[in-house]
PDB file of C-alpha atoms in Angstrom:
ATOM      1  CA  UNK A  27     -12.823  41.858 -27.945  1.00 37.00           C
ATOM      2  CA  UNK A  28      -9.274  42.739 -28.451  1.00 38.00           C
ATOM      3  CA  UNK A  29      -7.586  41.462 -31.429  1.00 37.00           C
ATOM      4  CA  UNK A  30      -5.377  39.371 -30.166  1.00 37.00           C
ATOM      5  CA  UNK A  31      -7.772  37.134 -29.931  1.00 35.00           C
ATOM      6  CA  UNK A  32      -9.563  37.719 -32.904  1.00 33.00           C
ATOM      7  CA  UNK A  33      -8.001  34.613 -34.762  1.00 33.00           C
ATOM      8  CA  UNK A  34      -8.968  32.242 -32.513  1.00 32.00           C
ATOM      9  CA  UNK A  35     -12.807  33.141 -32.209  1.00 30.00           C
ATOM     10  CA  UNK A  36     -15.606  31.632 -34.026  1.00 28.00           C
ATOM     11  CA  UNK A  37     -18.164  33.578 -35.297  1.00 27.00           C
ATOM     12  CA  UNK A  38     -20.250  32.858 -32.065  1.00 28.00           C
ATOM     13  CA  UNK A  39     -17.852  35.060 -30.706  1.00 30.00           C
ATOM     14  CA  UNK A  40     -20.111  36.179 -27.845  1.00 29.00           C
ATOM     15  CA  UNK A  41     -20.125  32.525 -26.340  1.00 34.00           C
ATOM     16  CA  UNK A  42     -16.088  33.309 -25.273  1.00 41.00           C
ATOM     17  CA  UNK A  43     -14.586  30.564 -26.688  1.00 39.00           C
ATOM     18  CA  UNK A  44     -11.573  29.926 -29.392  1.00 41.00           C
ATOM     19  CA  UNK A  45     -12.122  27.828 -32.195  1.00 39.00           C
ATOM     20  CA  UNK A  46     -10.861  24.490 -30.709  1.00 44.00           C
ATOM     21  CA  UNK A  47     -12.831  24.810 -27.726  1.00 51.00           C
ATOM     22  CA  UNK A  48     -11.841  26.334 -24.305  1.00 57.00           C
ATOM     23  CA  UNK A  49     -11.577  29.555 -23.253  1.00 72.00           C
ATOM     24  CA  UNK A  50      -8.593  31.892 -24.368  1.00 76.00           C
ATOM     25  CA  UNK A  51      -7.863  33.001 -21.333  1.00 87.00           C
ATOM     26  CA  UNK A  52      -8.406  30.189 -19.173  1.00 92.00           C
ATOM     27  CA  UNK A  53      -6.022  28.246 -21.074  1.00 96.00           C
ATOM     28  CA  UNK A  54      -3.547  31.188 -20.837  1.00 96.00           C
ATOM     29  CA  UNK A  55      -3.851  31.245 -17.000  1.00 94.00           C
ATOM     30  CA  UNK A  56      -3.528  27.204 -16.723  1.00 95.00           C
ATOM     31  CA  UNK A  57      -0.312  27.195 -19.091  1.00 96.00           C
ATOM     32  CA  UNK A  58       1.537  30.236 -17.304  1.00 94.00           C
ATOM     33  CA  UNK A  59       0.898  27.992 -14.030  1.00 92.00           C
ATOM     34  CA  UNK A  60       2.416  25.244 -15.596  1.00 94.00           C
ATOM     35  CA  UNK A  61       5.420  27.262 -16.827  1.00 94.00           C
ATOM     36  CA  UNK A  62       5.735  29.244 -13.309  1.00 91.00           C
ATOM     37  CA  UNK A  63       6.060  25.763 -11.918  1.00 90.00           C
ATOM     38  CA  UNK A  64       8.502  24.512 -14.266  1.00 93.00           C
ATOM     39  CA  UNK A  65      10.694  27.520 -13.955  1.00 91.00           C
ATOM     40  CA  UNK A  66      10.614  26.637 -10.132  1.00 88.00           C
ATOM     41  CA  UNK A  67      11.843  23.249 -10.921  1.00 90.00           C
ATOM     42  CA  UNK A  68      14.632  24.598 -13.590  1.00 91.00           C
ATOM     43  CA  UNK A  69      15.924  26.697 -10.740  1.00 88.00           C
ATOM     44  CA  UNK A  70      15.664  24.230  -8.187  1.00 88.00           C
ATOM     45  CA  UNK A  71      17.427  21.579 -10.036  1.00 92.00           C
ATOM     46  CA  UNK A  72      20.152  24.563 -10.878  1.00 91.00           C
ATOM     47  CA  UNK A  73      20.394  25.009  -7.334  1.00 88.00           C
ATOM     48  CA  UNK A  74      20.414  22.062  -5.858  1.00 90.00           C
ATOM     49  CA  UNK A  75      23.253  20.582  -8.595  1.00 92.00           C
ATOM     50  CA  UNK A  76      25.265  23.284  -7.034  1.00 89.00           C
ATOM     51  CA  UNK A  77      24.985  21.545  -3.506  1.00 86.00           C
ATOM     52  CA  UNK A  78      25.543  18.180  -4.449  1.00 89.00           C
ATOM     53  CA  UNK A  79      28.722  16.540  -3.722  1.00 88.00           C
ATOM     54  CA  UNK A  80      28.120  13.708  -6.315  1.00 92.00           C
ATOM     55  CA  UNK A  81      29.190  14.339  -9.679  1.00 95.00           C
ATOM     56  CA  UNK A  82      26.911  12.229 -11.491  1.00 95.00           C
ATOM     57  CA  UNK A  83      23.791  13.531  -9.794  1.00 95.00           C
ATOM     58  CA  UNK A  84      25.230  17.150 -10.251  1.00 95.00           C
ATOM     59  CA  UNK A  85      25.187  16.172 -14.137  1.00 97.00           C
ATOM     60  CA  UNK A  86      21.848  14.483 -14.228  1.00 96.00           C
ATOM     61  CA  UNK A  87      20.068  17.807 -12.181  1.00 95.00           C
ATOM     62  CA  UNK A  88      21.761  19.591 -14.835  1.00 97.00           C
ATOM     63  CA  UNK A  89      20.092  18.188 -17.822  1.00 97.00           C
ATOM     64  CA  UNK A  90      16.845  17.702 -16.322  1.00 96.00           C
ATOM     65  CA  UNK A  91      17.501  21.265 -15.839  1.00 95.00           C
ATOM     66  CA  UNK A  92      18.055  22.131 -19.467  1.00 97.00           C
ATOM     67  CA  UNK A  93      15.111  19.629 -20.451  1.00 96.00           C
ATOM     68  CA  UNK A  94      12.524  21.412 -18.190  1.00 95.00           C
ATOM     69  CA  UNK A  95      13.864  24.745 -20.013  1.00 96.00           C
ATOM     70  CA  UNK A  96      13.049  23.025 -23.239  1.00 97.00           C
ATOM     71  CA  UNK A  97       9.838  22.316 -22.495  1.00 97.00           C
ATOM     72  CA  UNK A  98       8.947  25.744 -20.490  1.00 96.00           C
ATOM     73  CA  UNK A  99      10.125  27.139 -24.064  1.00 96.00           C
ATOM     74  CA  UNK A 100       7.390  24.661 -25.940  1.00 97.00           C
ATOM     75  CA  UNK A 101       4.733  25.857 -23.260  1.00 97.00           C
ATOM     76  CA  UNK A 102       5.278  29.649 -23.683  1.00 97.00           C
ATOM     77  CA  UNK A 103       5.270  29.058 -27.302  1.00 96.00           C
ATOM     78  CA  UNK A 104       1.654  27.753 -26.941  1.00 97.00           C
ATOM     79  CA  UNK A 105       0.729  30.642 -24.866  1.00 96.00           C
ATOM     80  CA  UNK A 106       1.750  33.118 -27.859  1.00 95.00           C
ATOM     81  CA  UNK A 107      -0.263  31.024 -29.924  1.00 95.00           C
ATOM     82  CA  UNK A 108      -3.321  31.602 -27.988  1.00 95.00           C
ATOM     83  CA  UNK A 109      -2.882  35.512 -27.913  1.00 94.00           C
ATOM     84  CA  UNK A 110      -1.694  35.536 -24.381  1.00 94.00           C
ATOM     85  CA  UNK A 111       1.756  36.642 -22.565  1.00 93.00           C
ATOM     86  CA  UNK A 112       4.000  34.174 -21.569  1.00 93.00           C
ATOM     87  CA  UNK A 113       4.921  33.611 -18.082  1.00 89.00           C
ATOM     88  CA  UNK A 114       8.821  34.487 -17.650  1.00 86.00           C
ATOM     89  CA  UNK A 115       9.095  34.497 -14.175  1.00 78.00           C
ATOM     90  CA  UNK A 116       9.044  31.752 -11.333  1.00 65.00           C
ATOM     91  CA  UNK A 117       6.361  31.600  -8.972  1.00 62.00           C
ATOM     92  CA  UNK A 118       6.251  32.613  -5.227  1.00 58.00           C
ATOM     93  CA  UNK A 119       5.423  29.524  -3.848  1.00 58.00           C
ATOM     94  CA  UNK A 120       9.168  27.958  -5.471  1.00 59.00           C
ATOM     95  CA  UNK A 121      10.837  31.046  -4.242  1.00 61.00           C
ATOM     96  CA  UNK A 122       9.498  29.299  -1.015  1.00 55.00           C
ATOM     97  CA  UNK A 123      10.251  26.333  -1.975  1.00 56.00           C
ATOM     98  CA  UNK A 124      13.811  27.054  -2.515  1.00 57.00           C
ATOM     99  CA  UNK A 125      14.458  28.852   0.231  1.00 54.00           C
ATOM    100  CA  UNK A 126      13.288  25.810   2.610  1.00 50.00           C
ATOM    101  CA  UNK A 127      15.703  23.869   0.706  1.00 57.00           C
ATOM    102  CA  UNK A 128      18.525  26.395   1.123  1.00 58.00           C
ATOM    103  CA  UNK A 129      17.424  26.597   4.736  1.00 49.00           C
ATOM    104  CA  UNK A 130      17.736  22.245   5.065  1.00 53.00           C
ATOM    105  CA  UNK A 131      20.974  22.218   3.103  1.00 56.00           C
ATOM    106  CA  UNK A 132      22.451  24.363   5.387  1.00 50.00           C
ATOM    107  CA  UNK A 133      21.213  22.933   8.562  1.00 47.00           C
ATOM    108  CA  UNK A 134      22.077  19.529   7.550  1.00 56.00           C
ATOM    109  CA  UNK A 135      25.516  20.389   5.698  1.00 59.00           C
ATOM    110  CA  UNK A 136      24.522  19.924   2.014  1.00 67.00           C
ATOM    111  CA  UNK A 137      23.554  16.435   2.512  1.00 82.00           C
ATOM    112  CA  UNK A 138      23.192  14.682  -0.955  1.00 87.00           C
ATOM    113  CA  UNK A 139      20.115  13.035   0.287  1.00 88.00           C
ATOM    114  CA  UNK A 140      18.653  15.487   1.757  1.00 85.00           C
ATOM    115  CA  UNK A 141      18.815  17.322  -1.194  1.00 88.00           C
ATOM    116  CA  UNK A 142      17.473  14.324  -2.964  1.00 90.00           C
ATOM    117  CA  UNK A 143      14.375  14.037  -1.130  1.00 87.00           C
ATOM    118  CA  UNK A 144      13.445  17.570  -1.274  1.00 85.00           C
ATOM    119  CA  UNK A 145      13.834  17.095  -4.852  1.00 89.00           C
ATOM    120  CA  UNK A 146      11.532  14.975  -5.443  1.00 90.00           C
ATOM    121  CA  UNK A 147       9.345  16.481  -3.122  1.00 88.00           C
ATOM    122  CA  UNK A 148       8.886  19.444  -5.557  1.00 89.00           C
ATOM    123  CA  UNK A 149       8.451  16.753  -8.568  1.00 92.00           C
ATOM    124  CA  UNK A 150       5.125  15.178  -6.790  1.00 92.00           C
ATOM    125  CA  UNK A 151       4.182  18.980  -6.773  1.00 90.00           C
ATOM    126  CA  UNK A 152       4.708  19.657 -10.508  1.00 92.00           C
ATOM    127  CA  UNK A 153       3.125  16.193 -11.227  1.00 94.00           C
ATOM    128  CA  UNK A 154       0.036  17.237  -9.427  1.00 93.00           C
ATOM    129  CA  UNK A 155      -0.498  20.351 -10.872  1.00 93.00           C
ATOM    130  CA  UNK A 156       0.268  18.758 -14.410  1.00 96.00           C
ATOM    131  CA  UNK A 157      -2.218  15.909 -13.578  1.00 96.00           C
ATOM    132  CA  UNK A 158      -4.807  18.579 -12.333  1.00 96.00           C
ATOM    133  CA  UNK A 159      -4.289  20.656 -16.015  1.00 96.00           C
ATOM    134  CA  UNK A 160      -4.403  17.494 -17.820  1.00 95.00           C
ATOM    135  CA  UNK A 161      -8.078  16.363 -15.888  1.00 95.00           C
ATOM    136  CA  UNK A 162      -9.335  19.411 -17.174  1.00 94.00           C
ATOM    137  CA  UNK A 163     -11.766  19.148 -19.872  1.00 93.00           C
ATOM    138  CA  UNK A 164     -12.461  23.418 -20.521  1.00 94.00           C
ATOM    139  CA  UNK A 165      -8.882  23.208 -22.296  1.00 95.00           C
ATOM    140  CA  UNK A 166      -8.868  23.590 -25.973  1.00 95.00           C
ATOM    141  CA  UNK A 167      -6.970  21.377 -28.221  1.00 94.00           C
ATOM    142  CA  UNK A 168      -3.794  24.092 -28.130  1.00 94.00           C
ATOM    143  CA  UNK A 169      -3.688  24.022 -25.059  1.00 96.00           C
ATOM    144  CA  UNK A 170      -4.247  20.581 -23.822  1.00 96.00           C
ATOM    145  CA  UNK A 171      -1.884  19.292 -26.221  1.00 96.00           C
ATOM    146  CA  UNK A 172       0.847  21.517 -25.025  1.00 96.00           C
ATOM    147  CA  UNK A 173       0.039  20.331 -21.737  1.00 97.00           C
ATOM    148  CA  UNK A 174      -0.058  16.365 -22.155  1.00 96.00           C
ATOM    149  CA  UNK A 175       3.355  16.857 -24.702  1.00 95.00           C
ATOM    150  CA  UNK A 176       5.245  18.837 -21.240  1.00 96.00           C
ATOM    151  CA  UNK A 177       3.780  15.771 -19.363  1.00 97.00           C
ATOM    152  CA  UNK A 178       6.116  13.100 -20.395  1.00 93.00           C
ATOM    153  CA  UNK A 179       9.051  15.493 -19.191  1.00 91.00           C
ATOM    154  CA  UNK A 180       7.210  15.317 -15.886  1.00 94.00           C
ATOM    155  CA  UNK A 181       6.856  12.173 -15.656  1.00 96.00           C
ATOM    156  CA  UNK A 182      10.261  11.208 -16.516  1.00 95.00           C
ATOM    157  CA  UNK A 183      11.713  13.243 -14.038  1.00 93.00           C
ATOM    158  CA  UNK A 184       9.408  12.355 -11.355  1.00 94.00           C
ATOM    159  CA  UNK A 185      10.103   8.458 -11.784  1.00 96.00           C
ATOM    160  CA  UNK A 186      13.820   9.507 -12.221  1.00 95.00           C
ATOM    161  CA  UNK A 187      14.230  11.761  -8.384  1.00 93.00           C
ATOM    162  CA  UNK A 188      11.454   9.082  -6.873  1.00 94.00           C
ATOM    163  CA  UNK A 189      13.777   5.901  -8.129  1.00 95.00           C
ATOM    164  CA  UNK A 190      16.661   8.296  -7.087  1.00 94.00           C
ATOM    165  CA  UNK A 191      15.369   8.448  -3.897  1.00 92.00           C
ATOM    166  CA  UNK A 192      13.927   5.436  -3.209  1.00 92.00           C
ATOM    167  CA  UNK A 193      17.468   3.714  -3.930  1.00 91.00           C
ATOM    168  CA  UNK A 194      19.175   5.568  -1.559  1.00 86.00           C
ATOM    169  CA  UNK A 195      16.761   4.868   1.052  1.00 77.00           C
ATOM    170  CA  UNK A 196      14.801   7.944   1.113  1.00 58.00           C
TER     171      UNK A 196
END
């Protein structure tokens, strides 16, 4: 056992799990998927406020932008806390994402609501894989709470791009 993890073992060490329940690692890998995908959505929301011609939902992708940061910072905290590395890095599958979007915006000439509805395309994403973290029960209390306190910035911005989009018709 390395002793990273040596604070959060009971002294049934052997049975691989931390002292509020779960497994160390486990809840390491589930939180640095969570924080891959938020980093996705801080750079799409980056990104996609730099192709929007309307000021006011330039500003509001902005500061969901900074929010998600916010909470990517609370996750990666949590990660430390369990003796694991934090994530720092998006994942492959936003790279992906993105570059469909790029692809889209430039096909259809930086379209507001195109943009819009990719948008919250990617939040029904995040809100499935935060719905999928928060369903499961091998989390330990660290861990789970970190998850269910990102979930209200979820969400908030998933009822924010799906009202978004659903009032322009999307």
């Amino acid at each position: 056992m390395d002793s990273s993890n040596a604070n959060y073992t009971t002294s049934s060490a052997m049975n691989g799990t931390t002292a509020t329940g779960g497994d160390p690692d486990g809840d390491v890998t589930v939180l640095n998927t969570l924080i891959a995908t938020l980093l996705d959505s801080v750079e799409g929301y980056q990104k996609s406020a730099e192709d929007l011609d309307n000021e006011q939902y330039r500003r509001m992708f902005l500061d969901r932008a900074r929010e998600r940061q916010s909470v990517v910072t609370r996750l990666q905290a949590a990660v430390g806390q369990l003796g694991g590395k934090p994530e720092d890095d998006s994942s492959t599958m936003g790279s992906i994402h993105r570059a469909f979007v790029d692809l889209k915006a430039a096909v259809m000439g930086r379209d507001d609501k195109a943009i819009i509805n990719e948008v919250e395309r990617g939040e029904d994403y995040l809100k499935e894989k935060f719905e999928t973290a928060m369903n499961n029960a091998d989390l330990s209390a660290i861990a789970s709470q970190a998850v269910n306190e990102a979930w209200g910035s979820v969400r908030e911005g998933h009822d924010q791009m799906s009202a978004l989009k659903h009032g322009l018709g999307g």
